[in-house]
Amino acid sequence: MKLALAAFLIATPLTIHAEDPEWQQQILRARQLQQAANYAGAESILTRAITASPDDYARARTFAALGSVYQDLGRLADAERSYLRAIDAGREVIEPINGLASLYYETRQYAKAEKLTLRCLALLERQDISGGQLTIAQQLGNLAALYQAERKYPEAEKLYLRALVLFERNGSANTPENAFVLHNLASLRMAAGKPEQAAGYSERAVAIWEATLGPANPVYAQGLADLAHLNALLGRPADAEALWNRSLAIVERTLGPTHPTYGRLLQAYAGSLDRWNRKAEAKRFRRRAESILTTQSSGPPPGLYTVDYRELPAR
């Protein structure tokens, strides 16, 4: 198992609009449900909110939010359509551009993802807004994730470190967004053959996700899985197994035992069991993983998040 790369982060709204209070409450409620892994509830609210959107800006944000839910569910064609409809409705709204970049990143269409990420950065530089530096930090992390996926490690590390400085400078070091950057730095340290350093970054990221997203969130669960992998490599089997059990229990409870993420984590757990010479158990878990993954027609490739913290509450 490679340490997973975090998927892209969606920025908060960049401009002030006179939003309809009822519509805004629907969007906020849908985001809460999504973060709680209640995707059916979020989809239902957002589908209704499309017709209630008071203007093109609101419509763009609603379609973007719906695309994010579809992406979480692995319905990638539906997600792409929603993001494209959102961009058509509001060509300078960050969320759908960033969401589509995230989708292309997950499906390894890196050239498309890079073009959209650079477009986001250009929009940010043109708009003098409160909190703009934090949003730029998120986009630097996104661009770094792209370079990392393309094995451009020195370029990726420079951008991650720039992003960390911006998060620290703006008092946002303990945010889920910063945790993604820390997590990706952990995977860079792994690529450099330095698992001890990787574990330090990974532990910081997991602690932030637990404190901000909660112990039942699938993103936190993925972080636990990656930390389990690192502990296995560092010769800490008891710690690793405890982390694996927590991670798998969260994903099974929130996403279900047939979700691709659960299948991929079972596959990775089987790799750890092989390392511990528990071949019979490894074979059993690998078979379960294969039965899940062979029935899935879509979803991101191994080594990438299926669920991420893309939708941030409006501020």
Short mmCIF file of N, CA and C in Angstrom, two decimals, residues 52-144:
data_model
loop_
_atom_site.label_atom_id
_atom_site.label_comp_id
_atom_site.label_asym_id
_atom_site.label_seq_id
_atom_site.Cartn_x
_atom_site.Cartn_y
_atom_site.Cartn_z
N ALA A 52 -34.55 26.01 -6.50
CA ALA A 52 -34.77 27.12 -5.58
C ALA A 52 -33.62 28.13 -5.60
N SER A 53 -32.59 27.87 -6.40
CA SER A 53 -31.43 28.77 -6.43
C SER A 53 -31.85 30.15 -6.91
N PRO A 54 -31.53 31.22 -6.15
CA PRO A 54 -32.03 32.55 -6.49
C PRO A 54 -31.32 33.23 -7.65
N ASP A 55 -30.11 32.78 -8.03
CA ASP A 55 -29.41 33.41 -9.14
C ASP A 55 -28.37 32.42 -9.70
N ASP A 56 -27.64 32.85 -10.73
CA ASP A 56 -26.67 31.96 -11.37
C ASP A 56 -25.53 31.57 -10.43
N TYR A 57 -25.11 32.51 -9.60
CA TYR A 57 -24.05 32.21 -8.65
C TYR A 57 -24.49 31.08 -7.70
N ALA A 58 -25.69 31.20 -7.18
CA ALA A 58 -26.21 30.17 -6.27
C ALA A 58 -26.40 28.85 -7.00
N ARG A 59 -26.88 28.93 -8.25
CA ARG A 59 -27.07 27.70 -9.03
C ARG A 59 -25.73 27.00 -9.26
N ALA A 60 -24.69 27.79 -9.53
CA ALA A 60 -23.37 27.20 -9.74
C ALA A 60 -22.89 26.49 -8.48
N ARG A 61 -23.10 27.12 -7.33
CA ARG A 61 -22.67 26.51 -6.07
C ARG A 61 -23.47 25.24 -5.77
N THR A 62 -24.75 25.25 -6.12
CA THR A 62 -25.59 24.07 -5.85
C THR A 62 -25.15 22.90 -6.72
N PHE A 63 -24.95 23.15 -8.01
CA PHE A 63 -24.48 22.08 -8.89
C PHE A 63 -23.11 21.56 -8.45
N ALA A 64 -22.24 22.49 -7.99
CA ALA A 64 -20.92 22.07 -7.52
C ALA A 64 -21.04 21.17 -6.30
N ALA A 65 -21.92 21.54 -5.37
CA ALA A 65 -22.12 20.72 -4.18
C ALA A 65 -22.67 19.34 -4.54
N LEU A 66 -23.58 19.31 -5.51
CA LEU A 66 -24.13 18.02 -5.95
C LEU A 66 -23.05 17.18 -6.62
N GLY A 67 -22.20 17.83 -7.41
CA GLY A 67 -21.09 17.10 -8.03
C GLY A 67 -20.17 16.49 -6.99
N SER A 68 -19.94 17.21 -5.89
CA SER A 68 -19.10 16.69 -4.82
C SER A 68 -19.71 15.45 -4.18
N VAL A 69 -21.03 15.46 -3.99
CA VAL A 69 -21.71 14.28 -3.42
C VAL A 69 -21.58 13.09 -4.37
N TYR A 70 -21.81 13.33 -5.66
CA TYR A 70 -21.67 12.23 -6.63
C TYR A 70 -20.24 11.69 -6.65
N GLN A 71 -19.28 12.59 -6.52
CA GLN A 71 -17.88 12.15 -6.50
C GLN A 71 -17.61 11.27 -5.28
N ASP A 72 -18.15 11.64 -4.14
CA ASP A 72 -18.01 10.80 -2.95
C ASP A 72 -18.59 9.41 -3.16
N LEU A 73 -19.68 9.35 -3.92
CA LEU A 73 -20.36 8.08 -4.16
C LEU A 73 -19.71 7.25 -5.26
N GLY A 74 -18.70 7.81 -5.93
CA GLY A 74 -18.08 7.11 -7.04
C GLY A 74 -18.86 7.20 -8.33
N ARG A 75 -19.87 8.08 -8.38
CA ARG A 75 -20.67 8.28 -9.60
C ARG A 75 -19.99 9.38 -10.42
N LEU A 76 -18.88 9.02 -11.04
CA LEU A 76 -17.98 10.03 -11.60
C LEU A 76 -18.56 10.71 -12.84
N ALA A 77 -19.30 9.99 -13.65
CA ALA A 77 -19.92 10.63 -14.82
C ALA A 77 -20.94 11.67 -14.38
N ASP A 78 -21.75 11.33 -13.38
CA ASP A 78 -22.72 12.30 -12.85
C ASP A 78 -22.01 13.50 -12.23
N ALA A 79 -20.91 13.24 -11.53
CA ALA A 79 -20.15 14.33 -10.91
C ALA A 79 -19.61 15.28 -11.97
N GLU A 80 -19.04 14.72 -13.04
CA GLU A 80 -18.49 15.58 -14.10
C GLU A 80 -19.58 16.44 -14.73
N ARG A 81 -20.75 15.84 -14.98
CA ARG A 81 -21.85 16.62 -15.57
C ARG A 81 -22.28 17.76 -14.65
N SER A 82 -22.35 17.48 -13.35
CA SER A 82 -22.77 18.51 -12.40
C SER A 82 -21.75 19.64 -12.34
N TYR A 83 -20.47 19.30 -12.31
CA TYR A 83 -19.44 20.34 -12.27
C TYR A 83 -19.48 21.20 -13.54
N LEU A 84 -19.66 20.56 -14.69
CA LEU A 84 -19.69 21.32 -15.95
C LEU A 84 -20.91 22.24 -16.00
N ARG A 85 -22.04 21.76 -15.51
CA ARG A 85 -23.23 22.62 -15.46
C ARG A 85 -23.02 23.79 -14.50
N ALA A 86 -22.30 23.53 -13.42
CA ALA A 86 -22.00 24.60 -12.47
C ALA A 86 -21.10 25.66 -13.11
N ILE A 87 -20.08 25.22 -13.85
CA ILE A 87 -19.17 26.17 -14.50
C ILE A 87 -19.91 26.99 -15.54
N ASP A 88 -20.83 26.36 -16.26
CA ASP A 88 -21.63 27.11 -17.23
C ASP A 88 -22.47 28.18 -16.54
N ALA A 89 -22.96 27.88 -15.35
CA ALA A 89 -23.81 28.84 -14.62
C ALA A 89 -23.00 30.00 -14.03
N GLY A 90 -21.76 29.71 -13.61
CA GLY A 90 -20.94 30.76 -13.00
C GLY A 90 -19.47 30.52 -13.28
N ARG A 91 -18.96 31.14 -14.30
CA ARG A 91 -17.62 30.81 -14.79
C ARG A 91 -16.49 31.29 -13.88
N GLU A 92 -16.80 32.14 -12.90
CA GLU A 92 -15.76 32.61 -11.98
C GLU A 92 -16.04 32.15 -10.55
N VAL A 93 -16.87 31.15 -10.39
CA VAL A 93 -17.10 30.54 -9.08
C VAL A 93 -16.06 29.43 -8.91
N ILE A 94 -15.32 29.50 -7.81
CA ILE A 94 -14.19 28.59 -7.63
C ILE A 94 -14.61 27.13 -7.44
N GLU A 95 -15.68 26.88 -6.65
CA GLU A 95 -16.00 25.51 -6.25
C GLU A 95 -16.11 24.52 -7.41
N PRO A 96 -16.89 24.82 -8.46
CA PRO A 96 -17.01 23.81 -9.52
C PRO A 96 -15.73 23.61 -10.32
N ILE A 97 -14.94 24.68 -10.50
CA ILE A 97 -13.67 24.54 -11.23
C ILE A 97 -12.75 23.62 -10.45
N ASN A 98 -12.67 23.88 -9.14
CA ASN A 98 -11.82 23.07 -8.28
C ASN A 98 -12.35 21.65 -8.16
N GLY A 99 -13.69 21.52 -8.10
CA GLY A 99 -14.27 20.18 -8.01
C GLY A 99 -13.97 19.34 -9.23
N LEU A 100 -14.07 19.96 -10.41
CA LEU A 100 -13.76 19.24 -11.64
C LEU A 100 -12.28 18.88 -11.70
N ALA A 101 -11.43 19.79 -11.22
CA ALA A 101 -10.00 19.47 -11.15
C ALA A 101 -9.76 18.26 -10.25
N SER A 102 -10.48 18.22 -9.12
CA SER A 102 -10.38 17.08 -8.21
C SER A 102 -10.77 15.78 -8.91
N LEU A 103 -11.85 15.85 -9.66
CA LEU A 103 -12.32 14.66 -10.37
C LEU A 103 -11.29 14.18 -11.40
N TYR A 104 -10.73 15.11 -12.15
CA TYR A 104 -9.73 14.74 -13.15
C TYR A 104 -8.46 14.22 -12.48
N TYR A 105 -8.14 14.78 -11.33
CA TYR A 105 -6.98 14.28 -10.57
C TYR A 105 -7.21 12.84 -10.16
N GLU A 106 -8.39 12.56 -9.62
CA GLU A 106 -8.68 11.20 -9.16
C GLU A 106 -8.69 10.19 -10.30
N THR A 107 -9.05 10.64 -11.48
CA THR A 107 -9.10 9.73 -12.63
C THR A 107 -7.83 9.83 -13.49
N ARG A 108 -6.80 10.46 -12.92
CA ARG A 108 -5.46 10.52 -13.53
C ARG A 108 -5.42 11.29 -14.84
N GLN A 109 -6.32 12.22 -14.99
CA GLN A 109 -6.28 13.11 -16.16
C GLN A 109 -5.55 14.39 -15.73
N TYR A 110 -4.24 14.23 -15.54
CA TYR A 110 -3.47 15.26 -14.87
C TYR A 110 -3.36 16.56 -15.66
N ALA A 111 -3.27 16.48 -16.98
CA ALA A 111 -3.16 17.71 -17.77
C ALA A 111 -4.41 18.57 -17.60
N LYS A 112 -5.58 17.94 -17.64
CA LYS A 112 -6.83 18.68 -17.43
C LYS A 112 -6.89 19.26 -16.02
N ALA A 113 -6.48 18.46 -15.04
CA ALA A 113 -6.52 18.91 -13.65
C ALA A 113 -5.59 20.10 -13.44
N GLU A 114 -4.40 20.05 -14.02
CA GLU A 114 -3.45 21.15 -13.86
C GLU A 114 -3.98 22.43 -14.47
N LYS A 115 -4.58 22.33 -15.65
CA LYS A 115 -5.13 23.52 -16.31
C LYS A 115 -6.19 24.19 -15.44
N LEU A 116 -7.07 23.39 -14.84
CA LEU A 116 -8.13 23.93 -14.00
C LEU A 116 -7.57 24.51 -12.70
N THR A 117 -6.55 23.87 -12.14
CA THR A 117 -5.95 24.37 -10.90
C THR A 117 -5.27 25.71 -11.13
N LEU A 118 -4.57 25.85 -12.24
CA LEU A 118 -3.94 27.12 -12.56
C LEU A 118 -5.00 28.20 -12.81
N ARG A 119 -6.13 27.78 -13.37
CA ARG A 119 -7.25 28.73 -13.56
C ARG A 119 -7.76 29.22 -12.21
N CYS A 120 -7.85 28.32 -11.24
CA CYS A 120 -8.27 28.72 -9.89
C CYS A 120 -7.29 29.72 -9.28
N LEU A 121 -6.01 29.45 -9.42
CA LEU A 121 -5.00 30.36 -8.87
C LEU A 121 -5.08 31.73 -9.53
N ALA A 122 -5.31 31.76 -10.83
CA ALA A 122 -5.42 33.04 -11.54
C ALA A 122 -6.64 33.83 -11.05
N LEU A 123 -7.75 33.13 -10.81
CA LEU A 123 -8.94 33.80 -10.28
C LEU A 123 -8.67 34.39 -8.90
N LEU A 124 -7.99 33.64 -8.08
CA LEU A 124 -7.68 34.12 -6.73
C LEU A 124 -6.81 35.36 -6.76
N GLU A 125 -5.85 35.37 -7.64
CA GLU A 125 -4.93 36.51 -7.72
C GLU A 125 -5.64 37.77 -8.20
N ARG A 126 -6.72 37.59 -8.97
CA ARG A 126 -7.47 38.76 -9.48
C ARG A 126 -8.45 39.31 -8.45
N GLN A 127 -8.81 38.48 -7.46
CA GLN A 127 -9.86 38.87 -6.52
C GLN A 127 -9.24 39.18 -5.16
N ASP A 128 -9.35 40.43 -4.75
CA ASP A 128 -8.83 40.86 -3.46
C ASP A 128 -9.91 40.63 -2.41
N ILE A 129 -9.82 39.50 -1.71
CA ILE A 129 -10.89 39.11 -0.79
C ILE A 129 -10.33 38.73 0.57
N SER A 130 -11.19 38.78 1.56
CA SER A 130 -10.82 38.32 2.90
C SER A 130 -10.60 36.81 2.87
N GLY A 131 -9.51 36.37 3.45
CA GLY A 131 -9.22 34.93 3.48
C GLY A 131 -8.62 34.41 2.20
N GLY A 132 -8.26 35.31 1.28
CA GLY A 132 -7.73 34.86 0.01
C GLY A 132 -6.44 34.08 0.12
N GLN A 133 -5.59 34.43 1.10
CA GLN A 133 -4.32 33.73 1.26
C GLN A 133 -4.53 32.27 1.65
N LEU A 134 -5.56 32.00 2.44
CA LEU A 134 -5.84 30.62 2.81
C LEU A 134 -6.31 29.81 1.61
N THR A 135 -7.12 30.45 0.77
CA THR A 135 -7.58 29.75 -0.42
C THR A 135 -6.43 29.50 -1.38
N ILE A 136 -5.51 30.45 -1.47
CA ILE A 136 -4.31 30.25 -2.28
C ILE A 136 -3.49 29.09 -1.73
N ALA A 137 -3.40 29.00 -0.41
CA ALA A 137 -2.67 27.89 0.20
C ALA A 137 -3.29 26.55 -0.21
N GLN A 138 -4.62 26.48 -0.22
CA GLN A 138 -5.28 25.25 -0.66
C GLN A 138 -4.92 24.92 -2.11
N GLN A 139 -4.93 25.93 -2.96
CA GLN A 139 -4.64 25.68 -4.37
C GLN A 139 -3.18 25.29 -4.59
N LEU A 140 -2.26 25.88 -3.81
CA LEU A 140 -0.86 25.46 -3.89
C LEU A 140 -0.74 23.99 -3.50
N GLY A 141 -1.49 23.58 -2.48
CA GLY A 141 -1.49 22.18 -2.10
C GLY A 141 -2.05 21.29 -3.21
N ASN A 142 -3.07 21.77 -3.90
CA ASN A 142 -3.64 21.01 -5.01
C ASN A 142 -2.64 20.83 -6.15
N LEU A 143 -1.97 21.93 -6.50
CA LEU A 143 -0.98 21.86 -7.58
C LEU A 143 0.17 20.95 -7.18
N ALA A 144 0.56 21.01 -5.91
CA ALA A 144 1.61 20.12 -5.42
C ALA A 144 1.19 18.66 -5.52
#
